[in-house]
Amino acid sequence: MKRSRSLALGALAVALTATLGATLPAAPAADARGSQAPRTGFEKSHGARWTGQPEERDFLAAVDHASPRVRIDRVGVTKQGRPLRLVRIGAPAPRPARDVRRGNSVLLICSQHGDEPSGREACLSTVRDLAYATDRATLRFLERTEVLVMPTANPDGRAADTRGNSDGTDINRDHFALTTAEGRAMAAVLRDYRPDVIHDLHEYGPTVPYYMKDVLSLWPRNLNTADAVHSESTALSEDFVGPEVRRSGFSTGVYGIWTDPESGDPVKQVAGDGQERILRNTAGVKGAVGLLVETRVDALTDAEKADPALNNRRRVRSQLAGVAGTFGFVTHRRARIESATTSARLSGYADHGPVFLGGADNEPAPDDRILADPPCGYRLDAARFAQVKDELALHGVRWERAGDGAVVPVRQPLRDLVVLLLDGRADYHLTVATPMNVCRDVVGGNR
């Protein structure tokens, strides 16, 4: 059983990630009609430079024109006027949002931090390879799974080679407040498509000798992540991405944990807590399987130090290995994933259990950070409702009009999110709403 799964995963990984070899391909792939597939600026330069934004635009336009499996939507625009694009890939053609919500889907978020470009390159070549693939394994995968890709989640930061956007905001800390155009665009994608799996591609700087693996990954640590979603997220990291990364010749570990170079035992935690505003944790709170993947930036071999392009190619290949692991996970655990995400979203209607205002899966929440019996709803006066109405809508939170303000019931699919957004005791609340202990049983829509 394990051997057959391993062989199938290996075949799919090879089919989906043609650029995993020691060097980038000398010539691009071709589609079923023999048309030459476009190449990124990174591929054309053999890794000597990253793909420019005009090159990305032309590359995606060429893929979109050549393949009926691809559709490219503009889902937002940055402060500096750069488009935020969502690429949708499915076979024989991309499905509308309502069908994606009912089916199985995976979302790749690439380069939220503008100075971490390797994930973007992996995403661009993955879009092309999925669009042009002719093998049965990939076609079957796309028939059953919608692949959503935001190739450049932070275009202004990518143009400036900065971690933050044009205002200096770290958009991976904006998945609750939604103050940025980038954060709002991603929230709308999560709301409209409800992806089952979210794979977030990043890079990190190693600390020798404690923190220097080629690829690190981490699941949602937030304690409001449903048990089944948390279980699937850890399986994604430990049973699929990790093994695929190692099979591809790279080392791997857990993000945020320094380890002793001799024993391999944890030394200390340096990152990776349960704060809900980070995408992997937001994913868990919203009922999706989430994974942060971080690949090593710095060259650690003499050859890579002598040839930056060699280091760049290694960075992109290691990202592709992580993506292949996620695709294998979606293929082999489809039913379990759908069960976990569906039950997590439906459990909000039961309105049962505590809401955690702190802690993580490796750090129990103090008693004063646990709402054992949350309010049944929150009342917003006119001023506070006007302040947060748009953000609630982007998150997909339901409310009912109450005079000039609104009542937000806790009994809804995003139950825990409601508390975290509106309760003044939560660390990243949008506003301080009035808790309600008596609520109507019937929950209406936004009206």
XYZ file of N, CA and C in Angstrom, residues 55 113 321:
9
model
N 7.588 40.683 -17.939
C 7.763 39.312 -18.422
C 6.685 38.394 -17.833
N 6.019 38.059 0.607
C 7.128 38.948 0.913
C 7.906 39.198 -0.376
N 9.666 21.111 -5.239
C 9.518 19.843 -4.530
C 8.406 19.947 -3.490
